[in-house]
Every structure is written in C-alpha cells, then in structure tokens.
C-alpha cells in the first residue's frame, strides 16, 4: 500500500493488480492548500471574534467534506482489490505492515539530523496516508468472503532484488537491478512480501508475473 499506487498485489496465478490512489492524493493536496490559506487568515483575527469563528467553521467544514471523500475513495479501492482477489481464488492476503516501517524510519531519523530534514516531506505524506482505515476496510470485506488477512514486516521489500539480493532504492516507475532483473516498483514490493511470507526471506519465486492490471477506484 502506497501514496501513488494505493494497492499493489500479486497472486500465484501470475496476475498482478495496481489500484491507483492519485485521486486520494489530489483530495489531500487540495485540503492542505485550503487549510493553509484559512489558517493564515484566521491567525490575523482576534480569537473569539466573528471572523475567527467564521474561519474555524470553514476549517471544520472542509475537514468533514474531505474525510467523507477519503472514505469513499478507500471503500472503492478496497472493493476493487477484494473483487480481484476473489477472482484469483486467493485464500490468504498478506499485507506489509507499513505503519511498523514508518515507526522504525522515525527512530532512525532521530539519530541523523540531516536525514531527518531530508525526510520531513516524506514523513508528512506518510502521516496523512490512511493505512489503518484502508486496512480496516480490506479486513472486513475479505473476511466476508472467507479470505484471511495477515500483516508482516515489509522492511527492505521495496529495495531488495529477489534475484541477486542486492539492495537498491527504487527510482522512477520501474525497479531495475544491475543483474538484469526489472519490475514495476510497487509490484516488485508486493512479490517480495509474498516471498517473505511464504519462504521467510526475499528470494526468486517459482512463477513469474504474466500480466499487470491497472485500475482507478472509480473505474
């Protein structure tokens, strides 16, 4: 689960799925822009004044509206994935514990001020990404179809090459290793999570990804 591609998944049928979350990112960006403008205006008003109350109500109204939009998008995203998983005959879904990685990253950044400044923007994006809510939707929708959901540590699943084991931070849409391995960066992470769950380590699979299906939440 990620900020640009909300859900990326693979199945041992050789099929892969990518559900984009660009619409969700657009909603968050617009909300942040409006919040910034209104907070600046309110800061110039006397607390408790008519204008101050007006701006406070506007903040609450925008927050409520965007929360509803976010829930709607996440419901549609989770529905797309669950329908796909059911079509693939999936019995167990394995999800990377993104919140755990976020906590570990925060601890490491405290030890390095330069790294902390560099990752400030990323941490803001991570803090605004509703992992827990999407996970809750996935959990009950999968359970309704008798599909189990398991969370595992996803450390280094996006960086590690499953062929040669080299670690490399992905850049751009594709993950490319010097050994010749290449894969869509989010599908690459999903296949490594699959391997980590099945084999206890990141390694090559005994099947290959034959097709990647791309969906938008509203499509």
JSON list of C-alpha atoms in Angstrom, two decimals:
[
{"chain": "A", "resi": 1, "resn": "UNK", "atom": "CA", "xyz": [0.00, 0.00, 0.00]},
{"chain": "A", "resi": 2, "resn": "UNK", "atom": "CA", "xyz": [1.40, 3.36, -1.00]},
{"chain": "A", "resi": 3, "resn": "UNK", "atom": "CA", "xyz": [0.69, 7.01, -1.69]},
{"chain": "A", "resi": 4, "resn": "UNK", "atom": "CA", "xyz": [0.60, 6.93, -5.51]},
{"chain": "A", "resi": 5, "resn": "UNK", "atom": "CA", "xyz": [-0.49, 3.34, -6.06]},
{"chain": "A", "resi": 6, "resn": "UNK", "atom": "CA", "xyz": [-2.76, 2.68, -3.11]},
{"chain": "A", "resi": 7, "resn": "UNK", "atom": "CA", "xyz": [-2.79, -1.07, -3.62]},
{"chain": "A", "resi": 8, "resn": "UNK", "atom": "CA", "xyz": [-0.30, -3.25, -5.49]},
{"chain": "A", "resi": 9, "resn": "UNK", "atom": "CA", "xyz": [-0.79, -7.00, -5.33]},
{"chain": "A", "resi": 10, "resn": "UNK", "atom": "CA", "xyz": [0.38, -10.25, -6.88]},
{"chain": "A", "resi": 11, "resn": "UNK", "atom": "CA", "xyz": [-1.20, -13.70, -6.95]},
{"chain": "A", "resi": 12, "resn": "UNK", "atom": "CA", "xyz": [0.47, -17.06, -7.58]},
{"chain": "A", "resi": 13, "resn": "UNK", "atom": "CA", "xyz": [-1.64, -17.28, -10.74]},
{"chain": "A", "resi": 14, "resn": "UNK", "atom": "CA", "xyz": [0.89, -14.89, -12.31]},
{"chain": "A", "resi": 15, "resn": "UNK", "atom": "CA", "xyz": [-1.55, -11.97, -12.21]},
{"chain": "A", "resi": 16, "resn": "UNK", "atom": "CA", "xyz": [-0.81, -8.60, -10.60]},
{"chain": "A", "resi": 17, "resn": "UNK", "atom": "CA", "xyz": [-3.04, -5.66, -9.70]},
{"chain": "A", "resi": 18, "resn": "UNK", "atom": "CA", "xyz": [-2.30, -1.96, -9.24]},
{"chain": "A", "resi": 19, "resn": "UNK", "atom": "CA", "xyz": [-5.05, 0.33, -7.92]},
{"chain": "A", "resi": 20, "resn": "UNK", "atom": "CA", "xyz": [-4.03, 3.97, -8.19]},
{"chain": "A", "resi": 21, "resn": "UNK", "atom": "CA", "xyz": [-4.59, 6.40, -5.31]},
{"chain": "A", "resi": 22, "resn": "UNK", "atom": "CA", "xyz": [-3.86, 9.60, -7.27]},
{"chain": "A", "resi": 23, "resn": "UNK", "atom": "CA", "xyz": [-7.41, 10.82, -6.66]},
{"chain": "A", "resi": 24, "resn": "UNK", "atom": "CA", "xyz": [-6.89, 10.45, -2.92]},
{"chain": "A", "resi": 25, "resn": "UNK", "atom": "CA", "xyz": [-3.60, 12.34, -3.14]},
{"chain": "A", "resi": 26, "resn": "UNK", "atom": "CA", "xyz": [-5.37, 15.13, -5.05]},
{"chain": "A", "resi": 27, "resn": "UNK", "atom": "CA", "xyz": [-8.02, 15.43, -2.32]},
{"chain": "A", "resi": 28, "resn": "UNK", "atom": "CA", "xyz": [-5.32, 15.67, 0.37]},
{"chain": "A", "resi": 29, "resn": "UNK", "atom": "CA", "xyz": [-3.32, 18.28, -1.53]},
{"chain": "A", "resi": 30, "resn": "UNK", "atom": "CA", "xyz": [-6.37, 20.48, -2.08]},
{"chain": "A", "resi": 31, "resn": "UNK", "atom": "CA", "xyz": [-7.35, 20.13, 1.58]},
{"chain": "A", "resi": 32, "resn": "UNK", "atom": "CA", "xyz": [-3.86, 21.11, 2.76]},
{"chain": "A", "resi": 33, "resn": "UNK", "atom": "CA", "xyz": [-3.83, 24.12, 0.43]},
{"chain": "A", "resi": 34, "resn": "UNK", "atom": "CA", "xyz": [-7.21, 25.34, 1.69]},
{"chain": "A", "resi": 35, "resn": "UNK", "atom": "CA", "xyz": [-6.27, 24.72, 5.32]},
{"chain": "A", "resi": 36, "resn": "UNK", "atom": "CA", "xyz": [-3.10, 26.76, 4.91]},
{"chain": "A", "resi": 37, "resn": "UNK", "atom": "CA", "xyz": [-4.98, 29.70, 3.39]},
{"chain": "A", "resi": 38, "resn": "UNK", "atom": "CA", "xyz": [-7.69, 29.72, 6.06]},
{"chain": "A", "resi": 39, "resn": "UNK", "atom": "CA", "xyz": [-5.27, 29.25, 8.97]},
{"chain": "A", "resi": 40, "resn": "UNK", "atom": "CA", "xyz": [-3.27, 32.23, 7.73]},
{"chain": "A", "resi": 41, "resn": "UNK", "atom": "CA", "xyz": [-6.41, 34.37, 7.55]},
{"chain": "A", "resi": 42, "resn": "UNK", "atom": "CA", "xyz": [-7.58, 33.23, 10.98]},
{"chain": "A", "resi": 43, "resn": "UNK", "atom": "CA", "xyz": [-4.17, 33.99, 12.52]},
{"chain": "A", "resi": 44, "resn": "UNK", "atom": "CA", "xyz": [-4.76, 37.67, 11.76]},
{"chain": "A", "resi": 45, "resn": "UNK", "atom": "CA", "xyz": [-8.08, 37.69, 13.62]},
{"chain": "A", "resi": 46, "resn": "UNK", "atom": "CA", "xyz": [-8.75, 38.11, 17.29]},
{"chain": "A", "resi": 47, "resn": "UNK", "atom": "CA", "xyz": [-9.60, 34.79, 18.90]},
{"chain": "A", "resi": 48, "resn": "UNK", "atom": "CA", "xyz": [-13.34, 34.52, 19.52]},
{"chain": "A", "resi": 49, "resn": "UNK", "atom": "CA", "xyz": [-14.24, 37.30, 17.08]},
{"chain": "A", "resi": 50, "resn": "UNK", "atom": "CA", "xyz": [-16.90, 36.88, 14.38]},
{"chain": "A", "resi": 51, "resn": "UNK", "atom": "CA", "xyz": [-14.31, 36.39, 11.62]},
{"chain": "A", "resi": 52, "resn": "UNK", "atom": "CA", "xyz": [-12.26, 33.99, 13.75]},
{"chain": "A", "resi": 53, "resn": "UNK", "atom": "CA", "xyz": [-15.37, 31.85, 14.31]},
{"chain": "A", "resi": 54, "resn": "UNK", "atom": "CA", "xyz": [-16.20, 32.03, 10.60]},
{"chain": "A", "resi": 55, "resn": "UNK", "atom": "CA", "xyz": [-12.79, 30.67, 9.62]},
{"chain": "A", "resi": 56, "resn": "UNK", "atom": "CA", "xyz": [-12.93, 28.00, 12.34]},
{"chain": "A", "resi": 57, "resn": "UNK", "atom": "CA", "xyz": [-16.25, 26.76, 10.95]},
{"chain": "A", "resi": 58, "resn": "UNK", "atom": "CA", "xyz": [-14.77, 26.74, 7.45]},
{"chain": "A", "resi": 59, "resn": "UNK", "atom": "CA", "xyz": [-11.88, 24.57, 8.64]},
{"chain": "A", "resi": 60, "resn": "UNK", "atom": "CA", "xyz": [-14.28, 22.07, 10.22]},
{"chain": "A", "resi": 61, "resn": "UNK", "atom": "CA", "xyz": [-16.48, 22.04, 7.11]},
{"chain": "A", "resi": 62, "resn": "UNK", "atom": "CA", "xyz": [-13.55, 21.37, 4.76]},
{"chain": "A", "resi": 63, "resn": "UNK", "atom": "CA", "xyz": [-12.19, 18.68, 7.09]},
{"chain": "A", "resi": 64, "resn": "UNK", "atom": "CA", "xyz": [-15.55, 16.90, 7.22]},
{"chain": "A", "resi": 65, "resn": "UNK", "atom": "CA", "xyz": [-16.00, 17.06, 3.44]},
{"chain": "A", "resi": 66, "resn": "UNK", "atom": "CA", "xyz": [-12.54, 15.71, 2.64]},
{"chain": "A", "resi": 67, "resn": "UNK", "atom": "CA", "xyz": [-12.86, 12.97, 5.28]},
{"chain": "A", "resi": 68, "resn": "UNK", "atom": "CA", "xyz": [-16.03, 11.78, 3.52]},
{"chain": "A", "resi": 69, "resn": "UNK", "atom": "CA", "xyz": [-14.30, 11.93, 0.13]},
{"chain": "A", "resi": 70, "resn": "UNK", "atom": "CA", "xyz": [-11.38, 9.95, 1.53]},
{"chain": "A", "resi": 71, "resn": "UNK", "atom": "CA", "xyz": [-13.61, 7.23, 2.97]},
{"chain": "A", "resi": 72, "resn": "UNK", "atom": "CA", "xyz": [-15.48, 6.93, -0.33]},
{"chain": "A", "resi": 73, "resn": "UNK", "atom": "CA", "xyz": [-12.24, 6.53, -2.32]},
{"chain": "A", "resi": 74, "resn": "UNK", "atom": "CA", "xyz": [-10.86, 3.97, 0.15]},
{"chain": "A", "resi": 75, "resn": "UNK", "atom": "CA", "xyz": [-14.08, 1.95, 0.03]},
{"chain": "A", "resi": 76, "resn": "UNK", "atom": "CA", "xyz": [-13.87, 1.83, -3.77]},
{"chain": "A", "resi": 77, "resn": "UNK", "atom": "CA", "xyz": [-10.17, 0.93, -3.70]},
{"chain": "A", "resi": 78, "resn": "UNK", "atom": "CA", "xyz": [-10.71, -1.91, -1.23]},
{"chain": "A", "resi": 79, "resn": "UNK", "atom": "CA", "xyz": [-13.71, -3.17, -3.25]},
{"chain": "A", "resi": 80, "resn": "UNK", "atom": "CA", "xyz": [-11.58, -3.33, -6.42]},
{"chain": "A", "resi": 81, "resn": "UNK", "atom": "CA", "xyz": [-8.90, -5.35, -4.67]},
{"chain": "A", "resi": 82, "resn": "UNK", "atom": "CA", "xyz": [-11.26, -7.75, -2.89]},
{"chain": "A", "resi": 83, "resn": "UNK", "atom": "CA", "xyz": [-13.15, -8.50, -6.13]},
{"chain": "A", "resi": 84, "resn": "UNK", "atom": "CA", "xyz": [-9.84, -9.18, -7.91]},
{"chain": "A", "resi": 85, "resn": "UNK", "atom": "CA", "xyz": [-8.55, -11.39, -5.08]},
{"chain": "A", "resi": 86, "resn": "UNK", "atom": "CA", "xyz": [-11.76, -13.41, -5.13]},
{"chain": "A", "resi": 87, "resn": "UNK", "atom": "CA", "xyz": [-11.49, -13.86, -8.90]},
{"chain": "A", "resi": 88, "resn": "UNK", "atom": "CA", "xyz": [-7.92, -15.16, -8.45]},
{"chain": "A", "resi": 89, "resn": "UNK", "atom": "CA", "xyz": [-9.07, -17.71, -5.88]},
{"chain": "A", "resi": 90, "resn": "UNK", "atom": "CA", "xyz": [-6.99, -16.12, -3.12]},
{"chain": "A", "resi": 91, "resn": "UNK", "atom": "CA", "xyz": [-7.43, -17.69, 0.33]},
{"chain": "A", "resi": 92, "resn": "UNK", "atom": "CA", "xyz": [-4.90, -15.61, 2.29]},
{"chain": "A", "resi": 93, "resn": "UNK", "atom": "CA", "xyz": [-3.89, -11.99, 1.72]},
{"chain": "A", "resi": 94, "resn": "UNK", "atom": "CA", "xyz": [-0.53, -10.83, 3.08]},
{"chain": "A", "resi": 95, "resn": "UNK", "atom": "CA", "xyz": [-0.10, -7.10, 3.73]},
{"chain": "A", "resi": 96, "resn": "UNK", "atom": "CA", "xyz": [3.10, -5.23, 4.52]},
{"chain": "A", "resi": 97, "resn": "UNK", "atom": "CA", "xyz": [2.99, -3.54, 7.93]},
{"chain": "A", "resi": 98, "resn": "UNK", "atom": "CA", "xyz": [3.63, -0.02, 6.60]},
{"chain": "A", "resi": 99, "resn": "UNK", "atom": "CA", "xyz": [2.93, 1.60, 9.97]},
{"chain": "A", "resi": 100, "resn": "UNK", "atom": "CA", "xyz": [5.70, -0.50, 11.53]},
{"chain": "A", "resi": 101, "resn": "UNK", "atom": "CA", "xyz": [8.17, 0.64, 8.87]},
{"chain": "A", "resi": 102, "resn": "UNK", "atom": "CA", "xyz": [7.10, 4.23, 9.50]},
{"chain": "A", "resi": 103, "resn": "UNK", "atom": "CA", "xyz": [7.88, 3.87, 13.23]},
{"chain": "A", "resi": 104, "resn": "UNK", "atom": "CA", "xyz": [11.29, 2.34, 12.51]},
{"chain": "A", "resi": 105, "resn": "UNK", "atom": "CA", "xyz": [12.12, 5.07, 10.00]},
{"chain": "A", "resi": 106, "resn": "UNK", "atom": "CA", "xyz": [11.22, 7.73, 12.56]},
{"chain": "A", "resi": 107, "resn": "UNK", "atom": "CA", "xyz": [13.61, 6.20, 15.12]},
{"chain": "A", "resi": 108, "resn": "UNK", "atom": "CA", "xyz": [16.47, 6.07, 12.63]},
{"chain": "A", "resi": 109, "resn": "UNK", "atom": "CA", "xyz": [15.89, 9.65, 11.53]},
{"chain": "A", "resi": 110, "resn": "UNK", "atom": "CA", "xyz": [16.24, 10.93, 15.10]},
{"chain": "A", "resi": 111, "resn": "UNK", "atom": "CA", "xyz": [19.83, 9.68, 15.05]},
{"chain": "A", "resi": 112, "resn": "UNK", "atom": "CA", "xyz": [20.66, 11.69, 11.93]},
{"chain": "A", "resi": 113, "resn": "UNK", "atom": "CA", "xyz": [19.56, 15.33, 11.76]},
{"chain": "A", "resi": 114, "resn": "UNK", "atom": "CA", "xyz": [20.44, 15.71, 8.10]},
{"chain": "A", "resi": 115, "resn": "UNK", "atom": "CA", "xyz": [18.43, 12.64, 7.21]},
{"chain": "A", "resi": 116, "resn": "UNK", "atom": "CA", "xyz": [15.59, 13.91, 9.38]},
{"chain": "A", "resi": 117, "resn": "UNK", "atom": "CA", "xyz": [15.40, 17.20, 7.47]},
{"chain": "A", "resi": 118, "resn": "UNK", "atom": "CA", "xyz": [15.58, 15.37, 4.14]},
{"chain": "A", "resi": 119, "resn": "UNK", "atom": "CA", "xyz": [12.70, 13.05, 5.04]},
{"chain": "A", "resi": 120, "resn": "UNK", "atom": "CA", "xyz": [10.40, 15.70, 6.53]},
{"chain": "A", "resi": 121, "resn": "UNK", "atom": "CA", "xyz": [8.24, 15.86, 3.40]},
{"chain": "A", "resi": 122, "resn": "UNK", "atom": "CA", "xyz": [8.05, 12.08, 3.17]},
{"chain": "A", "resi": 123, "resn": "UNK", "atom": "CA", "xyz": [7.06, 11.77, 6.83]},
{"chain": "A", "resi": 124, "resn": "UNK", "atom": "CA", "xyz": [4.24, 14.30, 6.29]},
{"chain": "A", "resi": 125, "resn": "UNK", "atom": "CA", "xyz": [2.92, 12.23, 3.38]},
{"chain": "A", "resi": 126, "resn": "UNK", "atom": "CA", "xyz": [3.18, 9.05, 5.45]},
{"chain": "A", "resi": 127, "resn": "UNK", "atom": "CA", "xyz": [1.34, 10.61, 8.39]},
{"chain": "A", "resi": 128, "resn": "UNK", "atom": "CA", "xyz": [-1.51, 11.71, 6.12]},
{"chain": "A", "resi": 129, "resn": "UNK", "atom": "CA", "xyz": [-1.86, 8.36, 4.35]},
{"chain": "A", "resi": 130, "resn": "UNK", "atom": "CA", "xyz": [-4.78, 6.45, 5.96]},
{"chain": "A", "resi": 131, "resn": "UNK", "atom": "CA", "xyz": [-3.18, 2.99, 6.18]},
{"chain": "A", "resi": 132, "resn": "UNK", "atom": "CA", "xyz": [-5.30, 1.95, 9.14]},
{"chain": "A", "resi": 133, "resn": "UNK", "atom": "CA", "xyz": [-8.61, 2.87, 7.52]},
{"chain": "A", "resi": 134, "resn": "UNK", "atom": "CA", "xyz": [-7.82, 1.09, 4.25]},
{"chain": "A", "resi": 135, "resn": "UNK", "atom": "CA", "xyz": [-6.65, -1.95, 6.21]},
{"chain": "A", "resi": 136, "resn": "UNK", "atom": "CA", "xyz": [-9.89, -1.98, 8.21]},
{"chain": "A", "resi": 137, "resn": "UNK", "atom": "CA", "xyz": [-11.97, -1.91, 5.01]},
{"chain": "A", "resi": 138, "resn": "UNK", "atom": "CA", "xyz": [-9.89, -4.69, 3.48]},
{"chain": "A", "resi": 139, "resn": "UNK", "atom": "CA", "xyz": [-10.10, -6.83, 6.62]},
{"chain": "A", "resi": 140, "resn": "UNK", "atom": "CA", "xyz": [-13.88, -6.97, 6.91]},
{"chain": "A", "resi": 141, "resn": "UNK", "atom": "CA", "xyz": [-14.50, -7.21, 3.15]},
{"chain": "A", "resi": 142, "resn": "UNK", "atom": "CA", "xyz": [-12.05, -10.07, 2.78]},
{"chain": "A", "resi": 143, "resn": "UNK", "atom": "CA", "xyz": [-13.45, -11.81, 5.87]},
{"chain": "A", "resi": 144, "resn": "UNK", "atom": "CA", "xyz": [-16.94, -11.68, 4.35]},
{"chain": "A", "resi": 145, "resn": "UNK", "atom": "CA", "xyz": [-15.58, -13.89, 1.54]},
{"chain": "A", "resi": 146, "resn": "UNK", "atom": "CA", "xyz": [-13.64, -16.18, 3.87]},
{"chain": "A", "resi": 147, "resn": "UNK", "atom": "CA", "xyz": [-10.25, -14.71, 2.94]},
{"chain": "A", "resi": 148, "resn": "UNK", "atom": "CA", "xyz": [-7.71, -14.30, 5.75]},
{"chain": "A", "resi": 149, "resn": "UNK", "atom": "CA", "xyz": [-5.53, -11.19, 6.08]},
{"chain": "A", "resi": 150, "resn": "UNK", "atom": "CA", "xyz": [-2.04, -11.30, 7.61]},
{"chain": "A", "resi": 151, "resn": "UNK", "atom": "CA", "xyz": [0.33, -8.40, 8.32]},
{"chain": "A", "resi": 152, "resn": "UNK", "atom": "CA", "xyz": [4.09, -8.93, 8.09]},
{"chain": "A", "resi": 153, "resn": "UNK", "atom": "CA", "xyz": [7.17, -6.76, 8.40]},
{"chain": "A", "resi": 154, "resn": "UNK", "atom": "CA", "xyz": [7.85, -5.27, 4.97]},
{"chain": "A", "resi": 155, "resn": "UNK", "atom": "CA", "xyz": [11.34, -3.93, 5.70]},
{"chain": "A", "resi": 156, "resn": "UNK", "atom": "CA", "xyz": [13.55, -3.83, 2.58]},
{"chain": "A", "resi": 157, "resn": "UNK", "atom": "CA", "xyz": [10.90, -5.42, 0.36]},
{"chain": "A", "resi": 158, "resn": "UNK", "atom": "CA", "xyz": [10.96, -2.40, -1.96]},
{"chain": "A", "resi": 159, "resn": "UNK", "atom": "CA", "xyz": [14.77, -2.22, -2.03]},
{"chain": "A", "resi": 160, "resn": "UNK", "atom": "CA", "xyz": [15.93, -5.84, -2.32]},
{"chain": "A", "resi": 161, "resn": "UNK", "atom": "CA", "xyz": [16.45, -7.61, -5.64]},
{"chain": "A", "resi": 162, "resn": "UNK", "atom": "CA", "xyz": [14.90, -11.11, -5.36]},
{"chain": "A", "resi": 163, "resn": "UNK", "atom": "CA", "xyz": [17.40, -12.49, -7.87]},
{"chain": "A", "resi": 164, "resn": "UNK", "atom": "CA", "xyz": [20.81, -11.35, -6.57]},
{"chain": "A", "resi": 165, "resn": "UNK", "atom": "CA", "xyz": [19.88, -9.95, -3.13]},
{"chain": "A", "resi": 166, "resn": "UNK", "atom": "CA", "xyz": [21.39, -6.52, -3.79]},
{"chain": "A", "resi": 167, "resn": "UNK", "atom": "CA", "xyz": [19.68, -3.59, -2.06]},
{"chain": "A", "resi": 168, "resn": "UNK", "atom": "CA", "xyz": [18.83, -0.58, -4.19]},
{"chain": "A", "resi": 169, "resn": "UNK", "atom": "CA", "xyz": [16.35, 2.22, -3.54]},
{"chain": "A", "resi": 170, "resn": "UNK", "atom": "CA", "xyz": [13.91, 2.34, -6.45]},
{"chain": "A", "resi": 171, "resn": "UNK", "atom": "CA", "xyz": [13.64, 5.49, -8.54]},
{"chain": "A", "resi": 172, "resn": "UNK", "atom": "CA", "xyz": [11.01, 6.11, -11.17]},
{"chain": "A", "resi": 173, "resn": "UNK", "atom": "CA", "xyz": [8.22, 3.72, -12.04]},
{"chain": "A", "resi": 174, "resn": "UNK", "atom": "CA", "xyz": [10.38, 0.63, -12.51]},
{"chain": "A", "resi": 175, "resn": "UNK", "atom": "CA", "xyz": [12.73, -1.24, -10.18]},
{"chain": "A", "resi": 176, "resn": "UNK", "atom": "CA", "xyz": [15.88, -2.12, -12.12]},
{"chain": "A", "resi": 177, "resn": "UNK", "atom": "CA", "xyz": [18.84, -4.07, -10.78]},
{"chain": "A", "resi": 178, "resn": "UNK", "atom": "CA", "xyz": [22.34, -4.35, -12.24]},
{"chain": "A", "resi": 179, "resn": "UNK", "atom": "CA", "xyz": [21.83, -8.11, -12.52]},
{"chain": "A", "resi": 180, "resn": "UNK", "atom": "CA", "xyz": [19.15, -7.54, -15.17]},
{"chain": "A", "resi": 181, "resn": "UNK", "atom": "CA", "xyz": [16.04, -8.01, -13.01]},
{"chain": "A", "resi": 182, "resn": "UNK", "atom": "CA", "xyz": [13.33, -5.41, -13.68]},
{"chain": "A", "resi": 183, "resn": "UNK", "atom": "CA", "xyz": [9.76, -4.99, -12.42]},
{"chain": "A", "resi": 184, "resn": "UNK", "atom": "CA", "xyz": [7.11, -2.34, -11.75]},
{"chain": "A", "resi": 185, "resn": "UNK", "atom": "CA", "xyz": [8.33, -0.85, -8.46]},
{"chain": "A", "resi": 186, "resn": "UNK", "atom": "CA", "xyz": [5.13, -1.47, -6.46]},
{"chain": "A", "resi": 187, "resn": "UNK", "atom": "CA", "xyz": [4.50, -4.91, -7.94]},
{"chain": "A", "resi": 188, "resn": "UNK", "atom": "CA", "xyz": [8.15, -5.67, -7.09]},
{"chain": "A", "resi": 189, "resn": "UNK", "atom": "CA", "xyz": [7.44, -4.81, -3.44]},
{"chain": "A", "resi": 190, "resn": "UNK", "atom": "CA", "xyz": [4.29, -6.95, -3.44]},
{"chain": "A", "resi": 191, "resn": "UNK", "atom": "CA", "xyz": [6.08, -10.01, -4.85]},
{"chain": "A", "resi": 192, "resn": "UNK", "atom": "CA", "xyz": [8.82, -9.64, -2.22]},
{"chain": "A", "resi": 193, "resn": "UNK", "atom": "CA", "xyz": [6.20, -9.51, 0.54]},
{"chain": "A", "resi": 194, "resn": "UNK", "atom": "CA", "xyz": [4.70, -12.70, -0.91]},
{"chain": "A", "resi": 195, "resn": "UNK", "atom": "CA", "xyz": [8.14, -14.37, -0.88]},
{"chain": "A", "resi": 196, "resn": "UNK", "atom": "CA", "xyz": [8.90, -13.17, 2.64]},
{"chain": "A", "resi": 197, "resn": "UNK", "atom": "CA", "xyz": [5.65, -14.70, 3.90]},
{"chain": "A", "resi": 198, "resn": "UNK", "atom": "CA", "xyz": [5.98, -18.00, 2.02]},
{"chain": "A", "resi": 199, "resn": "UNK", "atom": "CA", "xyz": [9.72, -18.62, 2.34]},
{"chain": "A", "resi": 200, "resn": "UNK", "atom": "CA", "xyz": [10.70, -16.44, 5.30]},
{"chain": "A", "resi": 201, "resn": "UNK", "atom": "CA", "xyz": [13.07, -14.45, 3.09]},
{"chain": "A", "resi": 202, "resn": "UNK", "atom": "CA", "xyz": [13.17, -12.35, -0.07]},
{"chain": "A", "resi": 203, "resn": "UNK", "atom": "CA", "xyz": [14.02, -14.66, -2.95]},
{"chain": "A", "resi": 204, "resn": "UNK", "atom": "CA", "xyz": [13.03, -15.56, -6.51]},
{"chain": "A", "resi": 205, "resn": "UNK", "atom": "CA", "xyz": [9.61, -17.16, -6.96]},
{"chain": "A", "resi": 206, "resn": "UNK", "atom": "CA", "xyz": [8.86, -20.36, -8.85]},
{"chain": "A", "resi": 207, "resn": "UNK", "atom": "CA", "xyz": [6.38, -18.46, -11.02]},
{"chain": "A", "resi": 208, "resn": "UNK", "atom": "CA", "xyz": [6.54, -15.21, -12.96]},
{"chain": "A", "resi": 209, "resn": "UNK", "atom": "CA", "xyz": [4.21, -12.23, -13.28]},
{"chain": "A", "resi": 210, "resn": "UNK", "atom": "CA", "xyz": [2.46, -12.54, -16.63]},
{"chain": "A", "resi": 211, "resn": "UNK", "atom": "CA", "xyz": [0.05, -9.62, -16.51]},
{"chain": "A", "resi": 212, "resn": "UNK", "atom": "CA", "xyz": [-0.47, -6.38, -14.54]},
{"chain": "A", "resi": 213, "resn": "UNK", "atom": "CA", "xyz": [-3.99, -4.97, -14.33]},
{"chain": "A", "resi": 214, "resn": "UNK", "atom": "CA", "xyz": [-4.32, -1.23, -13.65]},
{"chain": "A", "resi": 215, "resn": "UNK", "atom": "CA", "xyz": [-7.47, 0.20, -12.07]},
{"chain": "A", "resi": 216, "resn": "UNK", "atom": "CA", "xyz": [-8.73, 3.51, -10.73]},
{"chain": "A", "resi": 217, "resn": "UNK", "atom": "CA", "xyz": [-11.05, 3.50, -7.68]},
{"chain": "A", "resi": 218, "resn": "UNK", "atom": "CA", "xyz": [-13.97, 4.88, -9.70]},
{"chain": "A", "resi": 219, "resn": "UNK", "atom": "CA", "xyz": [-13.37, 2.82, -12.86]}
]
